[in-house]
Coordinates of C-alpha atoms and ligand atoms in Angstrom, one line a residue:
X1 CA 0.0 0.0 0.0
X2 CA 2.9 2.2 0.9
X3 CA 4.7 1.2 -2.7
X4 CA 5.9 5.0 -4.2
X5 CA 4.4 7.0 -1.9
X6 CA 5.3 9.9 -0.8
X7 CA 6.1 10.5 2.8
X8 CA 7.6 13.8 3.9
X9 CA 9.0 13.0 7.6
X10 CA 9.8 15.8 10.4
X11 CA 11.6 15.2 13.3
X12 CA 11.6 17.4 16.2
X13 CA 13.8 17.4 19.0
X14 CA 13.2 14.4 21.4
X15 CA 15.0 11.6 22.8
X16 CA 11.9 9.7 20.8
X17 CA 14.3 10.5 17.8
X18 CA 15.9 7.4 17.5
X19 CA 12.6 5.7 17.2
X20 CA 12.2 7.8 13.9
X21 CA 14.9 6.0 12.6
X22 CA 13.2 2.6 12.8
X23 CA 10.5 4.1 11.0
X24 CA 12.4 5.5 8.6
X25 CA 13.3 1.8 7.7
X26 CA 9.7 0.2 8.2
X27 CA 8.5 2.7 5.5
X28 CA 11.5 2.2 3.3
X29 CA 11.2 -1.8 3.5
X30 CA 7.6 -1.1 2.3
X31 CA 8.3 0.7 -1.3
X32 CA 7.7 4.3 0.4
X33 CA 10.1 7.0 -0.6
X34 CA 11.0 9.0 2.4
X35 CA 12.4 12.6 2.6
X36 CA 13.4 14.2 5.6
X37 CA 13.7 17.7 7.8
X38 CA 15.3 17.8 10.8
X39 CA 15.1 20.5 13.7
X40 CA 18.0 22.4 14.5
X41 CA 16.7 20.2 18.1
X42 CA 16.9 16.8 16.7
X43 CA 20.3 17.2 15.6
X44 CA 21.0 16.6 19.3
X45 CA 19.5 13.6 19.5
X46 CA 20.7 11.7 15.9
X47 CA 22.6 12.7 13.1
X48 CA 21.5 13.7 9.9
X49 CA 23.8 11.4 8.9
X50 CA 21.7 8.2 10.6
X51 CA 18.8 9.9 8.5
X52 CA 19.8 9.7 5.1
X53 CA 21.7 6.9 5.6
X54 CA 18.2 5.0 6.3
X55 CA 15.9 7.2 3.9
X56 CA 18.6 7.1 1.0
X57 CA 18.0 10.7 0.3
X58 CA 19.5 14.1 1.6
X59 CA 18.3 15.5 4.8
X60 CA 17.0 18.8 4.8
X61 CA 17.9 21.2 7.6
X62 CA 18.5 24.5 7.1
X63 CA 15.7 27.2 6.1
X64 CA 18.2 29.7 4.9
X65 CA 20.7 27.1 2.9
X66 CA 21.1 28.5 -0.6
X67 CA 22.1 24.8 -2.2
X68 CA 19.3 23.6 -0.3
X69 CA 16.7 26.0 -1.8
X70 CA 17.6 25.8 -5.4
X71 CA 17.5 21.8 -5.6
X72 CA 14.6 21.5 -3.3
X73 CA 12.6 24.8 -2.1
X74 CA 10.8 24.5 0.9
X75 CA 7.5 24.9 -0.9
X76 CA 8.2 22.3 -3.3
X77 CA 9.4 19.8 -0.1
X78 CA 6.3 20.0 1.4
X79 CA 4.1 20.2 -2.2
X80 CA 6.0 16.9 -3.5
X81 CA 4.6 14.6 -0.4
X82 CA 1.5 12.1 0.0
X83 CA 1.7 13.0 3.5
X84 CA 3.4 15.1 5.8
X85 CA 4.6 13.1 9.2
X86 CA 5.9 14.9 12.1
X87 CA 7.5 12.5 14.2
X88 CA 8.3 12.7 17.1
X89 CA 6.0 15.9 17.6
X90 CA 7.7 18.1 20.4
X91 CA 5.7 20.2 22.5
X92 CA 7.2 22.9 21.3
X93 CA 7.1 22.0 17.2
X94 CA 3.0 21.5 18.3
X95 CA 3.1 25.1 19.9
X96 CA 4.8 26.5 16.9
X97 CA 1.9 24.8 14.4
X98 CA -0.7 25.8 16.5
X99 CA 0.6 29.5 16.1
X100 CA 1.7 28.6 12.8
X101 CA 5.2 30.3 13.0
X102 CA 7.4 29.7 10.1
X103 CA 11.1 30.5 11.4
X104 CA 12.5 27.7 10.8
X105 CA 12.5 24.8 7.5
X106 CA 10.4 22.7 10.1
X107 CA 7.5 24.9 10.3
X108 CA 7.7 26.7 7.1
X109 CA 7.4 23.5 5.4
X110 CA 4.4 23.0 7.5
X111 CA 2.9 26.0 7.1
X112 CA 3.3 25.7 3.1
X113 CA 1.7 22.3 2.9
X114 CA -1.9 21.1 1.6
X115 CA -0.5 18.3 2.7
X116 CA -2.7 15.7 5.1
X117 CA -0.2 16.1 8.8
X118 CA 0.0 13.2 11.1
X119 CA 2.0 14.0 13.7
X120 CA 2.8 11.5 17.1
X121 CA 3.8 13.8 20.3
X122 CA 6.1 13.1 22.6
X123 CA 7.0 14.6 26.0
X124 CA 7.2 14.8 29.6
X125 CA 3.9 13.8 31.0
X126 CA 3.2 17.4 32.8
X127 CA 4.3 19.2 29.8
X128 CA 1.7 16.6 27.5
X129 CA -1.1 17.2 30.6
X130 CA -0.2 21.5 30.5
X131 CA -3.3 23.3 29.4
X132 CA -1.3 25.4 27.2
X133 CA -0.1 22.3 25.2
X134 CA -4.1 20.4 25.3
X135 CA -4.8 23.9 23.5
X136 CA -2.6 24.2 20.9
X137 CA -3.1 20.2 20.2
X138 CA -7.1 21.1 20.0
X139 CA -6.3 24.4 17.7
X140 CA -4.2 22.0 15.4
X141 CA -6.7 18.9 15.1
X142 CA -9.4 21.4 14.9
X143 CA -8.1 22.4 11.6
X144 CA -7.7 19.0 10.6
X145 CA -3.9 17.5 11.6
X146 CA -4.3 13.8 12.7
X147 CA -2.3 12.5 15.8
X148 CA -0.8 9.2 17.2
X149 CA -0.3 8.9 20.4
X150 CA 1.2 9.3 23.2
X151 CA 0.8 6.0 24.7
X152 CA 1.4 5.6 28.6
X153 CA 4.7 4.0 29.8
X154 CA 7.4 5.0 31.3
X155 CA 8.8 7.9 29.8
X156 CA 13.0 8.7 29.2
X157 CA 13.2 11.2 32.0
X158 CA 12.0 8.3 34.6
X159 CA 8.5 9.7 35.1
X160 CA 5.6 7.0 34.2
X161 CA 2.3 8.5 32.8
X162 CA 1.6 9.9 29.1
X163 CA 3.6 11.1 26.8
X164 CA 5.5 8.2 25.1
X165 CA 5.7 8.0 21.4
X166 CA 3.8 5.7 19.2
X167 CA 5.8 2.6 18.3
X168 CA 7.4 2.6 15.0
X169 CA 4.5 0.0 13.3
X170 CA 1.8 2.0 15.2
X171 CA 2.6 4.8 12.9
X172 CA 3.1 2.8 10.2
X173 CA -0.1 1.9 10.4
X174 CA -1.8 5.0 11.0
X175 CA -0.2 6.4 7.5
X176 CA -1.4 3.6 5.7
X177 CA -4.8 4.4 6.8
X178 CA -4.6 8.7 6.0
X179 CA -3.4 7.3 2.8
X180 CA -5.8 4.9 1.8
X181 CA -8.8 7.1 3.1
X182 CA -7.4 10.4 1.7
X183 CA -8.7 9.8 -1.6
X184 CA -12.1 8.2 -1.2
X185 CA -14.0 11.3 -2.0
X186 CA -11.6 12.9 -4.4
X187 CA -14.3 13.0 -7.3
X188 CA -17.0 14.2 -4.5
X189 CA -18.5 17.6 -4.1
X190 CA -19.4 18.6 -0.2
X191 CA -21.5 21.7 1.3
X192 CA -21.4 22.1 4.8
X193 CA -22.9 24.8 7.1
X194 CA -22.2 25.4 10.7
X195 CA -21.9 27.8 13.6
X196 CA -24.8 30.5 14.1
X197 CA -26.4 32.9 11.9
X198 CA -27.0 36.6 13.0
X199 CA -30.1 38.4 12.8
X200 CA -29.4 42.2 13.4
X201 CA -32.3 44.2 15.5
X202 CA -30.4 47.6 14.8
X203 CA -26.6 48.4 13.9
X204 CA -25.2 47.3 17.1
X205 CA -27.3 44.6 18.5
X206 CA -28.7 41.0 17.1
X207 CA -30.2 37.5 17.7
X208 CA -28.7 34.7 18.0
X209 CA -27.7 31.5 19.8
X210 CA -25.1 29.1 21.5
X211 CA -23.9 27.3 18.6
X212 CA -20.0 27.2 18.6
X213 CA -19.5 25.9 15.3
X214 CA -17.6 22.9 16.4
X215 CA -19.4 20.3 15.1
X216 CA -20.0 21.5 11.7
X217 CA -16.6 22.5 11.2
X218 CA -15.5 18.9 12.3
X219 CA -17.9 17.4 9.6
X220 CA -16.0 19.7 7.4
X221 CA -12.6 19.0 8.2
X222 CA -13.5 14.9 8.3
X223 CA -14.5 15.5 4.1
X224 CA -12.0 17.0 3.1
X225 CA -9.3 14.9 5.2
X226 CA -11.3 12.0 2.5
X227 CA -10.5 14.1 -0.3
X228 CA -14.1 15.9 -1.1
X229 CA -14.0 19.4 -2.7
X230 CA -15.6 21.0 0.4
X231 CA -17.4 24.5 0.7
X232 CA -18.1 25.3 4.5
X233 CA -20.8 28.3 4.5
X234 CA -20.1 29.4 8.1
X235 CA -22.1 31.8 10.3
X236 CA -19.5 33.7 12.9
X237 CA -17.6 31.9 15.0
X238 CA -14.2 31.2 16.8
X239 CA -13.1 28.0 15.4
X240 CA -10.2 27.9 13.3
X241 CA -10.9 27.0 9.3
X242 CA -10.1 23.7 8.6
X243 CA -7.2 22.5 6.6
X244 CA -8.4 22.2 2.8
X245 CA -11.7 23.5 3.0
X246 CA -12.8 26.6 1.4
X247 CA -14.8 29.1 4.2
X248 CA -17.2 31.2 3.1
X249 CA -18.2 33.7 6.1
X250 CA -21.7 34.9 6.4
X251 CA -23.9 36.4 8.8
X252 CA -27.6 36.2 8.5
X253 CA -29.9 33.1 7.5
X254 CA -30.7 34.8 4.0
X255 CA -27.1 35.2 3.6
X256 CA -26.5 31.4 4.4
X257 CA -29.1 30.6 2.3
X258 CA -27.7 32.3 -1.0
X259 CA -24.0 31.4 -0.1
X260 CA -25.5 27.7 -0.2
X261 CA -27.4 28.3 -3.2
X262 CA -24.3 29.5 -5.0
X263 CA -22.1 26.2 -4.1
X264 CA -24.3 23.8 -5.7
X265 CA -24.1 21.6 -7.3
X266 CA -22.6 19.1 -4.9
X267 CA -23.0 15.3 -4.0
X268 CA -23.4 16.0 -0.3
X269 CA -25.1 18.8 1.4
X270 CA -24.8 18.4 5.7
X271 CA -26.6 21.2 7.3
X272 CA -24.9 21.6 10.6
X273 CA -25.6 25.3 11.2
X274 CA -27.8 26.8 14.1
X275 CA -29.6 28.9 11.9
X276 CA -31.9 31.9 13.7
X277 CA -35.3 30.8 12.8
X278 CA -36.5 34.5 13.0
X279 CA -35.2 38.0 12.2
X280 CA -36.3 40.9 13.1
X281 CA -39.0 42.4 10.5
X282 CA -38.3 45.6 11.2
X283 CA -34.5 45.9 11.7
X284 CA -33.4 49.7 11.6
X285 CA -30.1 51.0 10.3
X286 CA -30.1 53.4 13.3
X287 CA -29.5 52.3 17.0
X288 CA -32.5 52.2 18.6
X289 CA -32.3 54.7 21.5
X290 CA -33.7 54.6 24.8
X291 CA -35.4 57.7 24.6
X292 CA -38.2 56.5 22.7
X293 CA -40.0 56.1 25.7
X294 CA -41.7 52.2 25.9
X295 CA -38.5 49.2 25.2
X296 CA -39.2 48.8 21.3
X297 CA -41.5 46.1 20.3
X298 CA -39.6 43.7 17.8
X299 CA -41.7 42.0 15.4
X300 CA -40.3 38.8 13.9
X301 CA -40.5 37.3 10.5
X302 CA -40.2 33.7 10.2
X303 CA -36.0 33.0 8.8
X304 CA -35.7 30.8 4.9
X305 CA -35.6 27.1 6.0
X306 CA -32.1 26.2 4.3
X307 CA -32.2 22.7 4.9
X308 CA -35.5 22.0 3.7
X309 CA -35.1 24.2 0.8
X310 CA -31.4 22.3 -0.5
X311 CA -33.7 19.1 -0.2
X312 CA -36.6 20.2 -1.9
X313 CA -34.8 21.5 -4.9
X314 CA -34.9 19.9 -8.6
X315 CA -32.2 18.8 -10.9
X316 CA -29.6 20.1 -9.0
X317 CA -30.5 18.6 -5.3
X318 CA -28.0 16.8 -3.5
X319 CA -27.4 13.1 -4.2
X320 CA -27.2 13.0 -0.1
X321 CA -28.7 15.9 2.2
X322 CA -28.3 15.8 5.9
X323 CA -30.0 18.0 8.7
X324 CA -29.5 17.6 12.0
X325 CA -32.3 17.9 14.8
X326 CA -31.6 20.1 18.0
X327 CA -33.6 18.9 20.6
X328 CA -34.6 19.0 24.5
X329 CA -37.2 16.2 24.5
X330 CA -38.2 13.6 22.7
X331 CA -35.2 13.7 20.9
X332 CA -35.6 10.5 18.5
X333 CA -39.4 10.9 18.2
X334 CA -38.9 14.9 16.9
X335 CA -36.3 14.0 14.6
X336 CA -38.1 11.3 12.8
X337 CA -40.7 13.8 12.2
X338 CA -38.2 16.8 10.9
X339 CA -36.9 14.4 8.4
X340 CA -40.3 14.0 6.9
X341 CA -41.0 17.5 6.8
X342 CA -37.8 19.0 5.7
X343 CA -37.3 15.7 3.2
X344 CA -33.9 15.6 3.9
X345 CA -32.1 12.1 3.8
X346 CA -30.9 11.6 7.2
X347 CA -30.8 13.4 10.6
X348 CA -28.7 13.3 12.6
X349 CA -30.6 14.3 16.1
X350 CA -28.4 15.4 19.1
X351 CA -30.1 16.2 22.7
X352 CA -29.3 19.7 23.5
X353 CA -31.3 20.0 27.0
X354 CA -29.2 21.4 29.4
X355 CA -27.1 19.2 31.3
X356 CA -25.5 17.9 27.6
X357 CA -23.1 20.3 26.9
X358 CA -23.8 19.8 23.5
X359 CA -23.4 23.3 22.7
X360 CA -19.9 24.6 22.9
X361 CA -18.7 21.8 24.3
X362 CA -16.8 18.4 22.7
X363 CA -19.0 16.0 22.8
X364 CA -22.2 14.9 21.2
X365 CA -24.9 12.0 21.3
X366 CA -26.2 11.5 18.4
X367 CA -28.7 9.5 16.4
X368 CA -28.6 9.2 13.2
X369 CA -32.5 8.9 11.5
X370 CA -32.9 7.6 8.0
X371 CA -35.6 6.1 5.7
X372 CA -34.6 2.7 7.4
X373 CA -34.6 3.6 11.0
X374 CA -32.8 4.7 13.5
X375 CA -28.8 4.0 14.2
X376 CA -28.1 5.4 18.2
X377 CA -24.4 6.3 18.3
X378 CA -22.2 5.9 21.6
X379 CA -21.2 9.4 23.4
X380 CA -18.3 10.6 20.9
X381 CA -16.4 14.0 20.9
X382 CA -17.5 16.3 18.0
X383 CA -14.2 15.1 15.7
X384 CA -15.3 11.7 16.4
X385 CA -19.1 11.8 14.9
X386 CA -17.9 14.0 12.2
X387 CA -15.3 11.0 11.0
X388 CA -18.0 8.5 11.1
X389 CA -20.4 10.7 9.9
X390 CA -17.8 11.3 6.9
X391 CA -17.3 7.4 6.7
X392 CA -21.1 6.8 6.2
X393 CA -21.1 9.6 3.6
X394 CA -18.0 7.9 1.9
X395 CA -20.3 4.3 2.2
X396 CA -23.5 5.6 0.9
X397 CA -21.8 7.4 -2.2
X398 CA -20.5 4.3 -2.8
X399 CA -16.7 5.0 -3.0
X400 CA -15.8 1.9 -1.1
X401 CA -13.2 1.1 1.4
X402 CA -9.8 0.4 0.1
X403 CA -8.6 -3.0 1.6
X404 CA -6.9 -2.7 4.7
X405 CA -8.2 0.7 5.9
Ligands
CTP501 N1 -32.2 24.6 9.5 C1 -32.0 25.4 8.4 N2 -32.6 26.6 8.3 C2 -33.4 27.0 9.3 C3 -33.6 26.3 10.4 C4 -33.0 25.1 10.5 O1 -31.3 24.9 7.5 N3 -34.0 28.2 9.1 C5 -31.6 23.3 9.6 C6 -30.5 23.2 10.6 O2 -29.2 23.4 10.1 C7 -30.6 21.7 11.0 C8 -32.1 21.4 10.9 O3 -32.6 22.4 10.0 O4 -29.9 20.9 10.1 C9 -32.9 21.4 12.1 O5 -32.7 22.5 12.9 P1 -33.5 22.7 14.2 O6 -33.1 24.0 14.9 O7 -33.3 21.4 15.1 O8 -35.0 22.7 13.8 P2 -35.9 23.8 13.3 O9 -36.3 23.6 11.9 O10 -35.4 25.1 13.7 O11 -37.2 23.4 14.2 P3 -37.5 23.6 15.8 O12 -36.6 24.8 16.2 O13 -38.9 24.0 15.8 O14 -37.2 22.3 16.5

């Protein structure tokens, strides 16, 4: 499976280094080609020498290297791979991604590639458990890098707890699976919405809700990471945009609905958004003051139903449209009935009530509600539904699954 493919391998500084070099072989043995940048930190823990020794190619080092950058820019490094690996991930190589600095070949590469990124961390298990490194690790695989590891063990500075690097194989493994899925959608058109709309009352003020965009911008990230031409139409939010996918930013519900309008035709439409099912009818483009006596009275006007309108279209309707179902209370029941109504293909209903955390938080529970009944998923973080979600997609398109992944 690995036979010519391309693997572009980072190594960070960490006594985990010399593991690299066993994977530099395991790769090699099966048919991959391997090229290789090394940190200015690694160099302290093997030799460039061990490198392309094992990968039977030059080892790049050095951002400002003239030679270097006329065979082999840094652009074209990380352009001419199948897959970027970093490996092992350092703490700080993860906080330098997440900020997406580019002073060094490392993280210029990175931050030049359209690359799929796997990267497997290794540290101390405080510095893994820091807050500041869970952040910049949830800023990175927000916008789409996949991650192996750390396993538990025993760790080189004599501390047991997290933060040991994946085994050699493990990561093997875990390419061969990026690789074989990254493509299963390459012919495939996606829409996605997510995150809010905003409904303005007057210049300064508007209606809206608690939707942080998480979820949507998961489903996003988890089809294009299968290779689908993906078009997130995103009301405002804070999450960063995912790797590969093109964002278009709106505000309002009619906004969304034209932005949506303007993407088709696609394959697959998911409507994740929390879109404002009213705006105000009589928005003003002054600020409403509060010398007017009485508060104003706002009179609302029911919002475009996006979903229901991408599934009742003709010719050019979605092979597959999803919704999903917000709910407080009879959360299966409800769904079953927006499905009919908004003739969408599936739903994917999540309880909301409060308690859930479902909104703005990382996990979901989910069911998903088709023509044939109803699937109940186990309690997943947000990245988690949005992969299986994306696998189902990749099923029901029928772009099957290559053997082995
Ligand atoms: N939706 C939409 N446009 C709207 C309202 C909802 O596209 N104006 C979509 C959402 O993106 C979601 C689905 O419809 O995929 C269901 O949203 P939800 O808020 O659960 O349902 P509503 O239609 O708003 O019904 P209600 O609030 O009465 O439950």
């Amino acid at each position: 499976m690995l036979q010519d493919r391309r693997i572009l391998l980072i190594i960070s500084g960490g006594i985990a280094a010399y593991k690299s070099l066993e994977l530099i072989r395991r790769l090699r043995e099966r048919g991959a080609a391997v090229r290789c940048i090394m940190t200015a930190a690694a160099e302290h823990f093997v030799t460039p020498l061990s490198v392309a020794s094992l990968s039977e190619d030059k080892v790049y080092t050095d951002l400002w290297s003239l030679t270097d950058e006329s065979e082999m820019g840094h652009i074209r490094l990380s352009r001419e791979a199948d897959l970027v690996v970093v490996a092992p991930a350092s703490a700080d190589l993860i906080a330098r991604m997440a900020t997406g600095l580019a002073d060094d070949l490392a993280t210029t590469a990175l931050l030049a590639s359209d690359k799929p990124v796997l990267i497997a961390p290794t540290m101390n298990l405080m510095m893994w458990a820091h807050p500041a490194t869970q952040a910049n690790l949830a800023t990175i695989e927000a916008r789409g890098v996949k991650r192996i590891g750390p396993g538990s063990g025993e760790l080189a500075c004599g501390e047991v707890g997290s933060g040991r690097m994946a085994e050699p194989l493990e990561i093997v493994v875990a390419i061969e699976r990026i690789l074989a899925g990254a493509a299963r959608l390459a012919e495939k058109r996606a829409l996605v919405t997510s995150g809010p709309t905003r409904e303005p009352i007057d210049p300064v003020r508007y209606i809206s809700n608690h939707s942080s965009g998480k979820q949507g911008h998961a489903i996003a990230a988890a089809l294009a990471a299968l290779g689908a031409d993906t078009v997130l139409v995103s009301g405002p939010t804070q999450e960063p945009s995912p790797a590969g996918v093109r964002v278009v930013p709106v505000e309002t519900a009619a906004e969304m609905l034209a932005a949506c309008e303007a993407v088709l035709p696609v394959d697959v439409a998911v409507m994740a958004a929390a879109v404002a099912d009213w705006r105000v009818e009589t928005a003003t483009g002054h600020k409403l003051k509060k010398d007017i006596g009485a508060p104003p009275v706002l009179r609302l006007a029911e919002n475009p139903d996006i979903l229901a309108s991408i599934a009742q279209r003709g010719n050019d309707r979605p092979a597959l449209v999803i919704g999903f179902a917000a709910e407080t209370e009879n959360v299966v029941e409800n769904a079953r009935r927006k499905r009919l109504r908004k003739q969408c293909d599936w739903i994917l209903a999540n309880d909301v009530s409060p308690g859930t955390d479902t909104f703005g938080g990382d996990r979901n529970t989910v069911h998903l509600v088709d023509a044939d009944g109803i699937e109940a998923w186990p309690v997943m973080t947000k990245r988690e539904v949005a992969d299986r979600l994306a696998e189902r997609i990749a099923q029901h398109l029928g772009v099957s699954c290559p053997r082995g992944s």
